[in-house]
Coordinates of C-alpha atoms and ligand atoms in Angstrom, one line a residue:
M7 CA -73.0 -61.3 -69.2
S8 CA -75.1 -59.1 -71.5
L9 CA -75.1 -55.3 -71.3
F10 CA -78.7 -55.5 -70.0
E11 CA -77.7 -57.9 -67.3
R12 CA -74.8 -55.7 -66.3
L13 CA -77.0 -52.6 -66.2
F14 CA -79.9 -54.1 -64.3
R15 CA -78.1 -56.8 -62.3
R16 CA -79.2 -56.4 -58.7
G17 CA -76.4 -56.4 -56.2
P18 CA -76.2 -59.0 -53.4
S19 CA -79.0 -58.7 -50.9
E20 CA -76.8 -59.8 -48.0
F21 CA -73.4 -58.8 -46.8
A22 CA -70.8 -60.0 -44.3
V23 CA -70.4 -57.8 -41.1
Q24 CA -67.1 -58.4 -39.3
I25 CA -67.0 -57.2 -35.8
N26 CA -63.9 -56.3 -33.8
G27 CA -61.3 -57.8 -36.1
G28 CA -63.1 -61.1 -36.7
E29 CA -64.2 -61.7 -33.1
H30 CA -67.7 -62.1 -34.6
T31 CA -68.9 -62.4 -38.2
L32 CA -72.5 -62.2 -39.3
R33 CA -74.7 -61.8 -42.3
A34 CA -76.9 -58.7 -42.7
S35 CA -79.4 -58.1 -45.4
T36 CA -79.6 -54.7 -47.2
S37 CA -83.0 -54.1 -45.7
E38 CA -82.0 -54.6 -42.1
S39 CA -79.8 -52.4 -39.8
L40 CA -76.5 -53.7 -38.5
L41 CA -78.1 -53.6 -35.0
Q42 CA -81.0 -55.7 -36.1
A43 CA -78.7 -58.3 -37.7
A44 CA -76.5 -58.4 -34.6
L45 CA -79.4 -58.8 -32.1
K46 CA -81.0 -61.4 -34.3
Q47 CA -77.8 -63.5 -33.9
G48 CA -77.7 -63.0 -30.2
L49 CA -74.8 -60.6 -30.0
P50 CA -74.8 -58.3 -26.9
F51 CA -74.6 -55.1 -29.1
P52 CA -75.2 -52.0 -27.0
H53 CA -78.5 -50.2 -27.9
N54 CA -81.6 -48.7 -26.4
C55 CA -84.1 -46.7 -28.6
R56 CA -83.4 -48.3 -32.0
V57 CA -84.7 -45.2 -33.7
G58 CA -81.5 -43.0 -33.8
G59 CA -82.3 -41.0 -30.7
C60 CA -80.1 -42.2 -27.9
G61 CA -76.6 -42.8 -29.4
E62 CA -76.0 -46.0 -27.5
C63 CA -75.5 -48.1 -30.6
K64 CA -72.5 -46.0 -31.7
C65 CA -69.8 -48.1 -33.5
R66 CA -66.9 -47.3 -35.8
L67 CA -67.1 -48.2 -39.4
V68 CA -63.6 -49.4 -40.2
S69 CA -64.3 -50.3 -43.8
G70 CA -67.1 -50.9 -46.2
Q71 CA -70.2 -48.9 -47.1
V72 CA -73.5 -48.4 -45.3
K73 CA -76.7 -46.6 -46.1
E74 CA -77.6 -44.3 -43.2
L75 CA -81.3 -43.9 -42.6
T76 CA -81.2 -40.7 -40.5
D77 CA -79.1 -37.7 -40.0
K78 CA -76.6 -38.6 -37.2
S79 CA -75.0 -35.1 -36.9
Y80 CA -77.3 -34.0 -34.0
L81 CA -76.2 -37.0 -31.9
L82 CA -72.5 -37.4 -32.8
S83 CA -69.7 -34.9 -32.3
A84 CA -67.7 -33.6 -35.2
Q85 CA -64.7 -35.7 -34.0
E86 CA -66.9 -38.9 -33.9
I87 CA -68.2 -38.2 -37.4
Q88 CA -64.6 -37.6 -38.6
S89 CA -63.6 -41.0 -37.0
N90 CA -66.3 -42.8 -39.0
V91 CA -68.6 -43.4 -36.0
I92 CA -72.1 -44.5 -37.2
L93 CA -75.3 -45.5 -35.5
A94 CA -75.8 -49.3 -35.9
C95 CA -79.5 -49.0 -35.6
Q96 CA -79.6 -46.5 -38.6
S97 CA -77.1 -48.2 -40.9
Q98 CA -77.9 -50.8 -43.5
P99 CA -75.0 -52.6 -45.3
R100 CA -74.3 -51.8 -48.9
S101 CA -71.1 -53.8 -49.0
D102 CA -69.2 -56.2 -46.7
V103 CA -68.4 -54.1 -43.7
V104 CA -66.0 -54.2 -40.8
I105 CA -67.0 -52.4 -37.5
E106 CA -65.6 -51.9 -34.1
V107 CA -67.8 -51.7 -31.0
T108 CA -67.5 -52.5 -27.3
L109 CA -69.9 -55.4 -26.9
Q110 CA -71.6 -55.8 -23.5
A111 CA -70.4 -58.2 -21.0
Q112 CA -73.4 -60.5 -21.4
G113 CA -75.9 -61.1 -24.1
S114 CA -79.5 -60.4 -23.5
A115 CA -81.0 -63.1 -21.4
H116 CA -83.8 -63.3 -23.9
P117 CA -83.1 -63.7 -27.6
V118 CA -85.0 -61.7 -30.2
V119 CA -88.0 -63.5 -31.6
D120 CA -89.7 -62.5 -34.9
T121 CA -93.3 -63.7 -35.0
R122 CA -96.9 -62.6 -35.4
A123 CA -99.5 -61.7 -32.8
R124 CA -103.3 -61.6 -32.5
I125 CA -105.1 -58.7 -30.8
V126 CA -106.9 -60.2 -27.9
S127 CA -108.1 -57.0 -26.4
L128 CA -108.0 -53.3 -27.1
Q129 CA -109.5 -51.1 -24.4
P130 CA -109.3 -47.4 -23.7
L131 CA -107.6 -46.4 -20.5
T132 CA -107.9 -42.6 -20.9
H133 CA -109.1 -40.3 -23.7
D134 CA -105.8 -40.9 -25.6
I135 CA -104.2 -44.1 -24.1
V136 CA -105.3 -47.7 -24.9
H137 CA -104.4 -51.0 -23.3
L138 CA -103.4 -53.4 -26.1
V139 CA -103.2 -57.1 -25.3
L140 CA -101.6 -59.5 -27.8
Q141 CA -101.2 -63.2 -28.0
T142 CA -98.0 -64.0 -29.9
E143 CA -97.6 -67.2 -32.0
L144 CA -94.2 -67.8 -30.5
A145 CA -93.3 -67.2 -26.9
M146 CA -91.5 -63.9 -26.3
P147 CA -90.0 -63.9 -22.8
H148 CA -88.5 -60.5 -21.9
A149 CA -87.0 -58.5 -19.0
A150 CA -89.2 -55.9 -17.4
G151 CA -88.5 -52.5 -19.0
Q152 CA -87.8 -53.9 -22.5
C153 CA -89.9 -53.2 -25.6
A154 CA -91.2 -54.9 -28.7
E155 CA -91.4 -53.7 -32.3
L156 CA -94.9 -53.8 -33.7
T157 CA -95.7 -53.5 -37.4
V158 CA -98.9 -52.2 -39.0
P159 CA -100.4 -55.1 -41.0
A160 CA -99.4 -54.9 -44.6
Q161 CA -103.0 -54.5 -46.0
S162 CA -103.9 -51.6 -43.6
P163 CA -103.3 -47.9 -44.0
H164 CA -99.6 -47.2 -43.2
G165 CA -99.0 -51.0 -43.6
G166 CA -95.4 -52.0 -42.9
E167 CA -94.6 -49.1 -40.5
R168 CA -92.8 -50.4 -37.4
R169 CA -92.7 -48.7 -34.0
S170 CA -91.4 -49.6 -30.5
Y171 CA -93.7 -50.2 -27.5
S172 CA -92.7 -51.1 -24.0
F173 CA -94.1 -54.3 -22.4
A174 CA -96.5 -53.2 -19.6
S175 CA -96.1 -56.5 -17.7
P176 CA -93.1 -58.6 -16.9
S177 CA -92.7 -62.2 -18.0
T178 CA -93.4 -64.4 -15.1
P179 CA -91.7 -67.8 -14.6
E180 CA -95.1 -69.5 -14.4
G181 CA -96.8 -67.0 -16.7
D182 CA -97.8 -67.3 -20.3
A183 CA -94.9 -65.9 -22.4
Q184 CA -97.2 -65.7 -25.4
M185 CA -99.3 -62.9 -23.8
A186 CA -97.9 -59.3 -24.1
D187 CA -99.6 -56.1 -23.2
F188 CA -98.8 -52.4 -23.9
Y189 CA -100.1 -48.9 -23.0
I190 CA -100.1 -46.9 -26.2
R191 CA -100.8 -43.1 -26.5
K192 CA -102.4 -41.7 -29.6
V193 CA -100.0 -39.3 -31.4
P194 CA -102.0 -37.0 -33.8
G195 CA -101.0 -37.7 -37.4
G196 CA -98.9 -40.7 -36.3
A197 CA -98.8 -43.7 -38.7
F198 CA -99.0 -46.6 -36.1
T199 CA -101.3 -45.0 -33.6
E200 CA -103.6 -43.8 -36.4
W201 CA -104.0 -47.4 -37.5
L202 CA -104.4 -48.7 -33.9
F203 CA -107.0 -46.2 -32.8
N204 CA -109.0 -46.0 -36.0
H205 CA -108.7 -49.3 -37.8
A206 CA -107.4 -52.1 -35.5
Q207 CA -109.8 -54.7 -34.2
V208 CA -109.8 -57.6 -31.9
G209 CA -108.7 -60.7 -33.9
D210 CA -106.4 -58.7 -36.3
T211 CA -102.9 -60.1 -36.6
L212 CA -99.7 -58.1 -36.9
P213 CA -95.9 -58.8 -37.0
I214 CA -94.0 -58.4 -33.7
S215 CA -90.3 -58.6 -32.9
G216 CA -88.7 -58.5 -29.5
P217 CA -87.6 -58.2 -26.9
H218 CA -85.4 -55.1 -27.4
G219 CA -83.7 -52.5 -25.3
Q220 CA -81.6 -52.4 -22.1
F221 CA -83.9 -50.3 -19.9
T222 CA -84.1 -52.9 -17.1
L223 CA -83.7 -53.0 -13.3
R224 CA -80.1 -52.9 -12.2
P225 CA -78.8 -55.0 -9.3
G226 CA -78.3 -53.3 -5.9
S227 CA -80.0 -52.6 -2.6
Q228 CA -80.2 -48.8 -2.8
A229 CA -83.3 -46.7 -3.0
M230 CA -85.0 -46.5 -6.4
V231 CA -86.8 -43.4 -7.9
F232 CA -89.2 -44.2 -10.7
V233 CA -90.7 -41.4 -12.8
A234 CA -93.4 -42.1 -15.5
G235 CA -95.1 -39.7 -17.8
G236 CA -98.2 -40.7 -19.7
S237 CA -97.8 -44.1 -21.5
G238 CA -94.3 -44.2 -20.0
L239 CA -96.0 -45.9 -17.1
A240 CA -95.8 -49.2 -19.1
P241 CA -92.2 -50.2 -18.4
I242 CA -92.2 -48.7 -14.9
K243 CA -95.2 -50.8 -13.9
A244 CA -93.6 -53.9 -15.5
M245 CA -90.4 -53.2 -13.5
L246 CA -92.3 -52.7 -10.2
E247 CA -94.3 -56.0 -10.8
D248 CA -91.0 -57.7 -11.6
A249 CA -89.5 -56.4 -8.4
L250 CA -92.3 -58.1 -6.5
Q251 CA -91.2 -61.4 -7.9
G252 CA -87.6 -61.1 -6.6
T253 CA -85.7 -59.3 -3.9
H254 CA -86.0 -55.8 -5.3
S255 CA -89.2 -55.0 -3.5
A256 CA -87.2 -54.9 -0.2
R257 CA -85.7 -51.6 -1.5
T258 CA -87.1 -48.2 -0.8
A259 CA -89.0 -47.0 -3.9
W260 CA -90.5 -43.7 -5.0
V261 CA -93.0 -43.8 -7.9
F262 CA -93.8 -40.4 -9.5
F263 CA -96.6 -40.5 -12.1
G264 CA -97.0 -37.3 -14.2
A265 CA -100.3 -36.7 -16.0
R266 CA -102.4 -33.8 -17.1
T267 CA -105.6 -34.3 -15.1
Q268 CA -107.2 -36.9 -12.9
A269 CA -108.9 -38.4 -16.0
D270 CA -105.4 -39.1 -17.4
L271 CA -104.3 -41.2 -14.4
Y272 CA -104.8 -44.9 -15.2
A273 CA -103.7 -48.4 -13.9
L274 CA -104.4 -47.1 -10.4
P275 CA -105.7 -50.5 -9.1
E276 CA -102.5 -52.2 -10.4
L277 CA -100.4 -49.5 -8.7
D278 CA -102.3 -50.0 -5.5
T279 CA -101.7 -53.7 -5.5
I280 CA -98.0 -53.1 -6.1
Q281 CA -97.9 -50.8 -3.1
R282 CA -99.7 -53.3 -0.9
Q283 CA -97.4 -56.1 -1.8
W284 CA -94.1 -54.1 -1.7
A285 CA -91.9 -55.5 1.0
G286 CA -89.9 -52.3 1.7
R287 CA -91.0 -48.7 1.9
I288 CA -92.8 -47.4 -1.2
R289 CA -94.4 -44.0 -1.9
F290 CA -96.6 -43.3 -4.9
V291 CA -96.7 -39.6 -6.0
P292 CA -99.1 -38.6 -8.8
V293 CA -98.5 -35.1 -10.1
L294 CA -101.1 -33.3 -12.3
S295 CA -100.1 -30.5 -14.7
A296 CA -103.4 -29.4 -16.0
E297 CA -106.0 -30.3 -13.3
P298 CA -108.7 -27.5 -13.1
E299 CA -107.9 -25.2 -10.1
D300 CA -111.5 -25.7 -8.7
S301 CA -111.4 -29.5 -8.6
A302 CA -111.3 -31.5 -5.4
W303 CA -107.8 -32.9 -6.3
A304 CA -105.7 -32.8 -3.0
G305 CA -102.5 -34.2 -4.6
L306 CA -99.6 -32.4 -6.1
R307 CA -99.9 -30.0 -9.1
G308 CA -97.4 -28.9 -11.7
L309 CA -94.6 -30.8 -13.3
V310 CA -93.0 -33.8 -11.7
T311 CA -89.6 -32.1 -11.8
E312 CA -90.9 -29.3 -9.6
H313 CA -91.5 -31.8 -6.8
L314 CA -88.6 -34.2 -6.9
G315 CA -86.5 -32.1 -4.6
S316 CA -89.1 -31.6 -1.9
Q317 CA -90.5 -35.2 -2.0
L318 CA -87.2 -37.1 -2.2
N319 CA -86.1 -36.3 1.4
M320 CA -83.1 -38.6 1.3
P321 CA -79.5 -38.5 0.0
L322 CA -79.6 -39.3 -3.7
S323 CA -75.9 -39.9 -4.1
D324 CA -76.5 -43.6 -3.6
A325 CA -79.9 -44.0 -5.3
Q326 CA -80.9 -45.2 -8.7
A327 CA -83.5 -43.6 -11.0
Y328 CA -85.6 -45.1 -13.8
L329 CA -87.3 -42.5 -16.0
C330 CA -89.7 -43.1 -18.9
G331 CA -92.0 -41.0 -21.0
P332 CA -91.9 -38.0 -23.3
P333 CA -88.3 -36.8 -24.1
P334 CA -88.7 -33.3 -22.5
M335 CA -89.9 -34.8 -19.2
V336 CA -87.1 -37.3 -19.2
D337 CA -84.4 -34.6 -20.0
A338 CA -85.8 -32.3 -17.3
C339 CA -85.8 -35.1 -14.7
V340 CA -82.2 -36.1 -15.5
A341 CA -81.1 -32.5 -15.1
E342 CA -83.0 -32.1 -11.8
L343 CA -81.9 -35.4 -10.3
T344 CA -78.3 -34.7 -11.3
A345 CA -78.6 -31.2 -9.6
L346 CA -79.9 -33.0 -6.5
G347 CA -76.8 -35.1 -6.3
M348 CA -77.6 -38.3 -8.1
P349 CA -74.7 -39.5 -10.2
P350 CA -75.5 -39.6 -14.0
A351 CA -74.4 -43.2 -14.2
S352 CA -77.2 -44.1 -11.7
I353 CA -79.9 -42.6 -13.9
L354 CA -81.5 -44.9 -16.6
S355 CA -84.0 -43.6 -19.0
D356 CA -86.2 -44.6 -21.9
K357 CA -87.4 -41.7 -24.0
F358 CA -90.6 -42.4 -26.1
L359 CA -89.1 -40.7 -29.1
N360 CA -91.3 -40.4 -32.2
K361 CA -90.6 -39.1 -35.7
A362 CA -91.5 -35.5 -34.8
D363 CA -88.9 -35.6 -31.9
L364 CA -86.2 -37.0 -34.2
A365 CA -87.0 -34.4 -36.9
R366 CA -86.8 -31.6 -34.2
A367 CA -83.5 -32.9 -32.9
A368 CA -82.1 -33.1 -36.4
A369 CA -83.3 -29.6 -37.4
Ligands
LIG3 C1 -87.8 -47.5 -27.0 C2 -89.2 -46.9 -27.3 C3 -90.3 -47.4 -26.6 C4 -91.5 -46.8 -26.7 N1 -92.6 -47.3 -26.0 C5 -93.8 -46.7 -26.1 C6 -94.9 -47.1 -25.3 O1 -94.8 -48.1 -24.5 N2 -96.1 -46.5 -25.5 C7 -96.2 -45.4 -26.3 O2 -97.3 -44.8 -26.4 N3 -95.2 -45.0 -27.1 C8 -94.0 -45.6 -27.0 N4 -93.0 -45.2 -27.8 C9 -93.2 -44.3 -29.0 C10 -93.7 -45.1 -30.2 O3 -92.6 -45.9 -30.6 C11 -94.1 -44.2 -31.4 O4 -93.0 -43.3 -31.7 C12 -95.4 -43.4 -31.1 O5 -96.4 -44.3 -30.8 C13 -95.7 -42.6 -32.4 O6 -95.8 -43.5 -33.5 P1 -96.8 -43.2 -34.7 O7 -96.4 -44.2 -35.8 O8 -98.2 -43.1 -34.3 O9 -96.4 -41.7 -35.1 P2 -95.3 -41.3 -36.2 O10 -95.7 -41.7 -37.6 O11 -93.9 -41.8 -35.8 O12 -95.4 -39.8 -36.1 C14 -95.2 -39.1 -34.9 C15 -95.4 -37.6 -35.1 O13 -94.4 -37.1 -36.0 C16 -95.0 -36.5 -37.1 N5 -94.1 -36.8 -38.2 C17 -94.1 -37.9 -39.0 N6 -93.1 -37.9 -39.8 C18 -92.4 -36.7 -39.6 C19 -91.3 -36.0 -40.2 N7 -90.6 -36.6 -41.2 N8 -91.0 -34.8 -39.7 C20 -91.7 -34.2 -38.7 N9 -92.7 -34.8 -38.1 C21 -93.1 -36.0 -38.5 C22 -96.4 -37.1 -37.2 O14 -97.3 -36.2 -37.8 C23 -96.8 -37.3 -35.7 O15 -97.3 -36.1 -35.2 C24 -91.7 -45.8 -27.7 C25 -90.6 -45.3 -28.4 C26 -89.3 -45.8 -28.2 C27 -88.2 -45.3 -29.0
LIG4 S1 -79.5 -44.5 -31.5 FE1 -79.3 -46.5 -32.0 S2 -80.2 -47.6 -30.4 FE2 -80.6 -45.5 -29.9

């Protein structure tokens, strides 16, 4: 091999990833995370946010080298870092690697599909939330509460940027698994939402991958407390509609919806249908944080967390909670529900983390 070849030879673009002493072996490219590679091959690798914000994809790097895409020190303890714990969603292989992780008991019921989707409809729901409806080339069945990764089309501003968005509707057995819809809030200065709100048009196509995440309804017959903030209503509405298809709607449910003003409440007809079709007891509680004092609003005002205690007039030690929305709202609700007696293990949450949240956490 000439000197030129030796100097400019590109390394392999794929490496072997050995999991739990050879229990599983897979190939991962240098441009994908260990988590992406594992999910693509159907492994039940623990994860949720896939952006380095929740810590659920922690695993131990036994040997080999990875490129870490984000600072993990704000999420992992000094002891974990010392023990070579890494975030699989933020680690790309740079050599063959061996990792240890506790895989989940069952794989996702729905394998990850990489395909393209066409925008069928893009309608405003409020001044800063749109309803995006896509038709995917390949069917993408998913569990209610899961999300998909959407990519800005290559030729557009911010082309190639990928972001997670939660499905706003469940897959139905008889439904069309090629239709997917999302509630997306505009984030000022944000790459994906800048494209979606200012450039995207009906008929455009974009890459989509999914389903991802483990924010899904858990079995049980106990009462359920749902809290949604802003576009966080998407997976909550999907879960409620999914519950109607099975036995979950026999359970008692509380649905808190936090928004700024009446104009920021949306999907009310859908929520009304859910309430009418719910088999058990259900209570819908909208809470407005910035509704003008002199308006005719007769509902609750303030932050959702301020009302959980007074509204949930039942023992919470045996209830489940599903929380979704901006990270500060989710964190505050976890603290409040725990203080009210709900065991932390019964609280599931999905934080809509964005780059600013991650930068703040890492600072
Ligand atoms: C599991 C999951 C599900 C989600 N589901 C939904 C959903 O259903 N609906 C929804 O609306 N959102 C959802 N989100 C949030 C979504 O993925 C995006 O993060 C959000 O839409 C913002 O994307 P963006 O590309 O527009 O903004 P980004 O480009 O990510 O930027 C976000 C903000 O950070 C700033 N910023 C960019 N880079 C930096 C940096 N390096 N340092 C500091 N600040 C920076 C930007 O100026 C902007 O203000 C979800 C997130 C997760 C993790
Ligand atoms: S930190 Fe990796 S999935 Fe959340």
